[in-house]
Structures are given as C-alpha cells and as structure tokens.
Amino acid sequence: MKTNMRILITGHRGFVGRCFCKFYQEHDIVGIDILDPNNPCDARDFFKKDFSYFDLVIHLAAIVGGRATIEGNPLSVATDLAIDSDMVQWALKAKPGRIVYFSSSAAYPIELQTKDSNHKLVEKDINLNSVRSPDLTYGWSKLSGEYLCQFLEQAGQKV
C-alpha cells in the first residue's frame, strides 16, 4: 500500500464509512457526507465541481433506511441512481487510481432471497448480461451501479 494516499470516502459518516476512516486514518482522507454536521456535502454536488485526483475512492454514499425505506418509500432511493451516475461521470474526468463500489445483497435476484431458498449468494448470481429482478428500487439502483462500474472498467478505470 502506498505510504500516504489521498482517499475520498463518500458516505464517510455511515457505519461502514467510519470504519474505513479509522482504517485509513494515517492517510489524507476527504470525507463527503450529507449528514456531516461540520461540513454537510451532497456527493452529487462534489462530483460536479471537484475533479481533484485521489489514489483511492471508496464510494458508499446512498440513501439508506433499511427495509422500512426500501418497502415504505421506494422512490426515495431513486436518488441513489443519480449519486452513482454522477460518480461514474466524475471518475471519467478525475481518473482516480482505484474505485471501490459498494453494492448490496438487494442487487441479487429476489427468487434467491426467499425463506425457502437455501442458496448461498455468490458474485456470479448477479449476471449483468441476464438481469433478474432485484429487491425493489434499492436493488435496482445498486444493480445499475454495478452495471455502470462494469462500463467504467471497460473505459480503463480500476474498479
């Protein structure tokens, strides 16, 4: 690992984001989170105006809320499509060293996620060439993010 990396962590105030901040605390971290009480910043705004270079981008920014949000307010996660799309467009211009994109188990086909299914989910269960129905709008947004990242890799970006 490079000794002093410049790292962008979107969604750095969430549970996973805080863990990455702690893990990489000896590096130069830029945290972006709309819930940051000291410096609230929407990732979409950041991606439109700051094209600084980062060695590593850990992209966690998303509308969250668990099952209650996924089932009770499915349109709220439509914002996740914009966040991921803006990140991909930003990456094409900023050309970071590497991007880590966080998806979700909601991206897996729902028929593999039933009580009666004893199927252990694995990466190959998400086949972007033969898409099956993921878990509501949140699953679709994460599946779309994975799809965008696949094209980003084809454009030469490490994801």
Rosetta silent file (secondary structure, phi, psi, omega in degrees, C-alpha in Angstrom):
SEQUENCE: MKTNMRILITGHRGFVGRCFCKFYQEHDIVGIDILDPNNPCDARDFFKKDFSYFDLVIHLAAIVGGRATIEGNPLSVATDLAIDSDMVQWALKAKPGRIVYFSSSAAYPIELQTKDSNHKLVEKDINLNSVRSPDLTYGWSKLSGEYLCQFLEQAGQKV
SCORE:     score description
SCORE:     0.000 S_00000001
   1 L     0.000  137.393  177.420    0.000    0.000    0.000 S_00000001
   2 L   -57.116  143.996 -173.604    1.211    3.475   -0.886 S_00000001
   3 L   -68.477  -44.152  179.382    2.512    5.281    2.210 S_00000001
   4 L  -131.054   86.020 -178.405    0.427    8.460    2.063 S_00000001
   5 L   -83.878  151.504  170.941   -2.577    8.003   -0.157 S_00000001
   6 E   -98.602  119.074 -170.888   -5.191   10.628   -0.880 S_00000001
   7 E  -123.284  131.447  172.698   -8.525    8.904   -0.273 S_00000001
   8 E  -103.061  125.717  176.264  -12.078   10.019   -0.994 S_00000001
   9 E  -121.635  109.414  176.266  -14.737    8.329    1.111 S_00000001
  10 E   -85.931  140.506 -175.713  -18.304    9.167    0.138 S_00000001
  11 L    72.487   34.965 -174.047  -20.787    8.445    2.903 S_00000001
  12 L   -70.300  -12.490 -179.503  -17.971    8.649    5.463 S_00000001
  13 L   -89.944   -9.331  177.513  -20.371    9.300    8.369 S_00000001
  14 L   -76.321  174.841 -177.692  -22.173    5.960    7.982 S_00000001
  15 H   -57.012  -52.390 -178.220  -21.201    2.774    9.790 S_00000001
  16 H   -68.356  -41.001  178.999  -19.005    1.377    7.007 S_00000001
  17 H   -59.246  -42.791  178.447  -17.590    4.806    6.157 S_00000001
  18 H   -62.462  -37.130  178.350  -16.497    5.395    9.756 S_00000001
  19 H   -64.769  -41.418  177.914  -14.709    2.030    9.737 S_00000001
  20 H   -67.058  -38.651  177.532  -12.796    2.970    6.584 S_00000001
  21 H   -59.889  -41.810  179.328  -11.895    6.365    8.059 S_00000001
  22 H   -67.876  -43.161 -178.939  -10.446    4.624   11.085 S_00000001
  23 H   -62.198  -40.139 -177.017   -8.624    2.020    8.976 S_00000001
  24 L  -101.551   22.719 -172.117   -7.039    4.662    6.734 S_00000001
  25 L   -58.266  -22.707 -179.693   -6.575    7.308    9.449 S_00000001
  26 L   -86.528    2.713  178.960   -2.876    7.773    8.664 S_00000001
  27 L  -106.300  171.099  178.082   -3.688    8.799    5.088 S_00000001
  28 E   -82.841  102.316 -176.070   -5.087   12.027    3.660 S_00000001
  29 E  -103.810  131.942  169.178   -8.860   11.411    3.780 S_00000001
  30 E  -110.761  118.021  179.918  -11.512   13.603    2.222 S_00000001
  31 E  -104.416  133.967  178.752  -14.909   12.629    3.574 S_00000001
  32 E  -122.140  121.795  178.070  -18.134   13.556    1.800 S_00000001
  33 L  -158.536  131.030  178.798  -21.450   13.061    3.556 S_00000001
  34 L   -65.778  -19.638 -179.285  -24.691   14.994    3.548 S_00000001
  35 L   -96.518    8.712  178.473  -25.043   14.054    7.238 S_00000001
  36 L   -73.358  114.784 -176.507  -21.702   15.526    8.308 S_00000001
  37 L   -66.662  -25.782 -178.935  -22.641   18.106   10.975 S_00000001
  38 L   -85.965  -30.899 -177.251  -19.394   20.068   10.448 S_00000001
  39 L  -153.083   71.240 -178.888  -19.392   20.118    6.657 S_00000001
  40 L   -64.292  129.289 -178.469  -22.550   18.687    5.080 S_00000001
  41 L  -145.461  125.227  175.482  -21.922   17.955    1.414 S_00000001
  42 L   -76.185  128.086 -179.007  -24.079   16.119   -1.098 S_00000001
  43 H   -56.116  -34.804  179.661  -21.865   13.750   -3.096 S_00000001
  44 H   -61.810  -39.398  177.497  -23.666   14.829   -6.276 S_00000001
  45 H   -66.468  -43.569  178.561  -22.540   18.430   -5.705 S_00000001
  46 H   -58.457  -46.969 -176.371  -18.967   17.316   -5.019 S_00000001
  47 H   -65.537  -19.529 -179.880  -18.860   15.227   -8.200 S_00000001
  48 H   -87.421  -17.271 -172.665  -19.965   18.206  -10.285 S_00000001
  49 H  -129.096  -17.191 -176.711  -17.292   20.640   -9.126 S_00000001
  50 L  -115.042  112.711 -178.490  -14.203   18.948   -7.649 S_00000001
  51 L  -112.986   31.236  177.752  -12.024   16.980  -10.057 S_00000001
  52 L   -63.318  155.569  178.302   -9.027   16.545   -7.761 S_00000001
  53 L   -82.107  139.525  172.811   -7.011   13.363   -8.015 S_00000001
  54 L  -130.155  138.798  175.980   -7.494   10.610   -5.441 S_00000001
  55 L   -68.720  -35.153 -176.384   -5.454    7.434   -5.167 S_00000001
  56 E  -142.572  136.176  173.691   -8.488    5.594   -3.834 S_00000001
  57 E  -120.804  123.248  174.671  -12.220    6.288   -3.856 S_00000001
  58 E  -109.401  105.987 -172.347  -14.462    4.317   -1.526 S_00000001
  59 E   -96.414  103.805 -178.608  -17.963    5.037   -2.773 S_00000001
  60 L  -116.809  -12.273 -173.930  -20.532    4.420   -0.051 S_00000001
  61 L   -58.006  128.094  178.989  -22.885    7.384   -0.490 S_00000001
  62 L  -169.592  158.383  171.140  -26.503    6.267   -0.767 S_00000001
  63 L   -76.453  126.913 -178.218  -29.937    6.848    0.664 S_00000001
  64 L  -122.469  169.155  178.839  -30.289    4.342    3.486 S_00000001
  65 L   160.700    4.882  176.249  -33.022    3.311    5.853 S_00000001
  66 H    67.611 -158.706 -176.139  -33.227   -0.453    5.680 S_00000001
  67 H   -58.447  -36.062 -178.053  -36.391   -2.396    4.936 S_00000001
  68 H   -60.384  -41.827  178.870  -38.627    0.456    6.101 S_00000001
  69 H   -75.679  -44.040 -178.584  -37.262    2.752    3.389 S_00000001
  70 H   -57.710  -44.737 -176.768  -36.916    0.061    0.719 S_00000001
  71 H   -91.580  -33.967 -173.376  -40.537   -1.021    1.122 S_00000001
  72 H   -90.625  -22.644 -178.334  -42.188    2.112    2.540 S_00000001
  73 L  -144.197   62.274 -172.701  -40.585    4.843    0.442 S_00000001
  74 H   -61.931  -24.338 -179.855  -39.183    3.201   -2.698 S_00000001
  75 H   -76.252  -19.240  179.426  -38.900    6.477   -4.625 S_00000001
  76 H   -63.743  -30.798 -179.069  -36.504    7.949   -2.043 S_00000001
  77 H   -81.828   -1.005  174.366  -33.769    5.639   -3.239 S_00000001
  78 H   -60.002  -27.226  176.673  -34.124    6.952   -6.801 S_00000001
  79 H   -59.983  -30.945  179.677  -31.537    9.484   -5.662 S_00000001
  80 H   -59.851  -33.753  177.269  -29.054    6.591   -5.467 S_00000001
  81 H   -62.277  -42.139  179.565  -29.199    6.301   -9.256 S_00000001
  82 H   -67.762  -41.957 -179.715  -28.130    9.946   -9.554 S_00000001
  83 H   -59.553  -48.640 -178.300  -25.364    9.587   -6.962 S_00000001
  84 H   -68.320  -40.315  177.970  -23.824    6.592   -8.733 S_00000001
  85 H   -62.068  -44.051  178.465  -24.262    8.101  -12.194 S_00000001
  86 H   -64.747  -36.152  177.799  -22.591   11.330  -11.078 S_00000001
  87 H   -64.237  -43.010 -179.473  -19.737    9.357   -9.511 S_00000001
  88 H   -64.430  -44.768  178.698  -19.138    7.485  -12.776 S_00000001
  89 H   -63.125  -39.550  176.654  -19.177   10.702  -14.822 S_00000001
  90 H   -61.505  -45.513 -177.261  -16.804   12.301  -12.299 S_00000001
  91 H   -62.150  -34.275  177.903  -14.426    9.316  -12.481 S_00000001
  92 H   -62.779  -30.851  179.707  -14.194    9.627  -16.259 S_00000001
  93 H   -91.132  -45.545 -174.419  -12.854   13.170  -15.765 S_00000001
  94 H   -78.376  -26.747  178.506  -10.930   12.901  -12.479 S_00000001
  95 L    51.832   61.152  178.025   -9.376    9.489  -13.249 S_00000001
  96 L   -66.188  162.505 -179.779   -8.785    8.277   -9.676 S_00000001
  97 L   -61.422  -45.568 -179.683   -6.306    5.471   -9.026 S_00000001
  98 E  -157.509  147.834  175.770   -8.967    2.966   -7.973 S_00000001
  99 E  -120.084  134.156  170.643  -12.643    2.962   -7.033 S_00000001
 100 E  -109.155  115.475 -179.318  -14.277    0.603   -4.572 S_00000001
 101 E  -101.567  125.362  179.144  -18.015    0.489   -5.270 S_00000001
 102 L   -95.424  124.698  178.243  -20.248   -0.872   -2.541 S_00000001
 103 L  -101.170 -146.977 -177.339  -23.302   -2.732   -3.700 S_00000001
 104 L  -159.538  155.457  173.277  -25.887   -4.599   -1.640 S_00000001
 105 H   -63.562  -18.866  178.013  -27.444   -8.012   -1.235 S_00000001
 106 H   -65.046  -17.093  178.855  -30.581   -6.276   -2.558 S_00000001
 107 H   -74.681  -18.260 -179.534  -28.977   -6.442   -6.029 S_00000001
 108 L   -73.089  152.277  178.362  -29.351  -10.231   -6.052 S_00000001
 109 L   -56.949  134.669 -175.830  -32.413  -11.774   -7.712 S_00000001
 110 H   -64.142  -26.891  179.518  -35.287  -11.861   -5.240 S_00000001
 111 H   -67.193  -15.135  176.552  -36.085  -15.507   -6.058 S_00000001
 112 H   -93.427    0.989 -174.760  -32.738  -16.377   -4.424 S_00000001
 113 L  -118.104   24.945 -178.939  -33.657  -14.445   -1.255 S_00000001
 114 L   -89.155  165.051  177.346  -36.781  -16.234   -0.068 S_00000001
 115 L   -60.412  -34.787 -176.601  -37.263  -18.062    3.217 S_00000001
 116 L   -82.196  -11.404 -179.098  -37.473  -21.340    1.333 S_00000001
 117 L   -84.222  125.191  176.172  -34.290  -20.748   -0.637 S_00000001
 118 L  -105.339   31.758 -176.820  -31.215  -22.389    0.850 S_00000001
 119 L   -89.565  124.875  175.001  -28.993  -20.852   -1.795 S_00000001
 120 L   -79.290  119.486 -178.096  -25.786  -19.195   -0.613 S_00000001
 121 L   -67.583  133.722  177.113  -25.480  -15.944   -2.592 S_00000001
 122 L  -134.215  160.687 -176.272  -22.280  -15.606   -4.613 S_00000001
 123 H   -49.967  -42.068 -175.013  -20.987  -12.962   -7.041 S_00000001
 124 H   -68.721   -9.897  175.273  -21.893  -14.972  -10.135 S_00000001
 125 H   -69.749  -18.544  173.973  -25.569  -14.873   -9.077 S_00000001
 126 L   -99.169  102.289 -179.036  -25.552  -11.299  -10.331 S_00000001
 127 L  -108.660  106.276 -175.700  -25.300  -11.712  -14.072 S_00000001
 128 L   -71.733   -9.246  176.325  -25.345   -8.311  -15.738 S_00000001
 129 L   -92.903  -12.097  179.550  -25.941   -9.956  -19.132 S_00000001
 130 L  -144.568   76.390 -172.041  -29.110  -11.694  -17.947 S_00000001
 131 L   -73.332  131.807  172.261  -30.684   -9.491  -15.288 S_00000001
 132 L  -111.735  164.563 -170.966  -33.298  -10.959  -12.978 S_00000001
 133 L   -66.005  115.258  175.216  -35.458   -8.904  -10.653 S_00000001
 134 L   -80.846 -174.396 -174.417  -33.523   -7.462   -7.687 S_00000001
 135 L   -82.508   96.577  175.873  -35.095   -6.238   -4.437 S_00000001
 136 H    50.557 -159.504 -173.043  -37.297   -3.239   -5.251 S_00000001
 137 H   -67.471  -33.338  179.105  -35.868    0.157   -6.223 S_00000001
 138 H   -64.244  -44.092  177.440  -32.865   -0.068   -3.900 S_00000001
 139 H   -61.798  -40.887  177.992  -31.811   -3.343   -5.506 S_00000001
 140 H   -64.055  -40.636 -178.916  -32.279   -1.854   -8.964 S_00000001
 141 H   -65.065  -41.724  179.412  -30.167    1.168   -8.059 S_00000001
 142 H   -68.987  -38.441  176.774  -27.319   -0.997   -6.759 S_00000001
 143 H   -64.645  -40.458  177.147  -27.547   -3.312   -9.758 S_00000001
 144 H   -63.735  -39.577  176.798  -27.440   -0.264  -12.050 S_00000001
 145 H   -61.135  -42.205  177.615  -24.372    0.998  -10.143 S_00000001
 146 H   -63.379  -39.357  179.666  -22.631   -2.327  -10.710 S_00000001
 147 H   -64.068  -45.568  177.535  -23.549   -2.140  -14.386 S_00000001
 148 H   -60.819  -41.292 -179.584  -22.143    1.395  -14.694 S_00000001
 149 H   -64.794  -32.269  176.785  -18.940    0.297  -12.937 S_00000001
 150 H   -61.974  -43.271  178.095  -18.541   -2.524  -15.443 S_00000001
 151 H   -71.014  -32.391  176.365  -18.503    0.036  -18.267 S_00000001
 152 H   -62.593  -41.392  175.746  -16.198    2.267  -16.250 S_00000001
 153 H   -62.922  -41.327  178.856  -13.737   -0.626  -16.065 S_00000001
 154 H   -63.432  -25.793  177.395  -14.023   -1.143  -19.821 S_00000001
 155 L   -82.905    1.152  175.420  -13.080    2.540  -20.189 S_00000001
 156 L   104.156    0.855 -179.830   -9.829    1.810  -18.324 S_00000001
 157 L   -86.262  135.261  175.039  -10.750    2.753  -14.755 S_00000001
 158 L   -78.751  119.904  179.413   -9.793    0.337  -11.968 S_00000001
 159 L  -129.986    0.000    0.000  -12.976   -0.521  -10.055 S_00000001
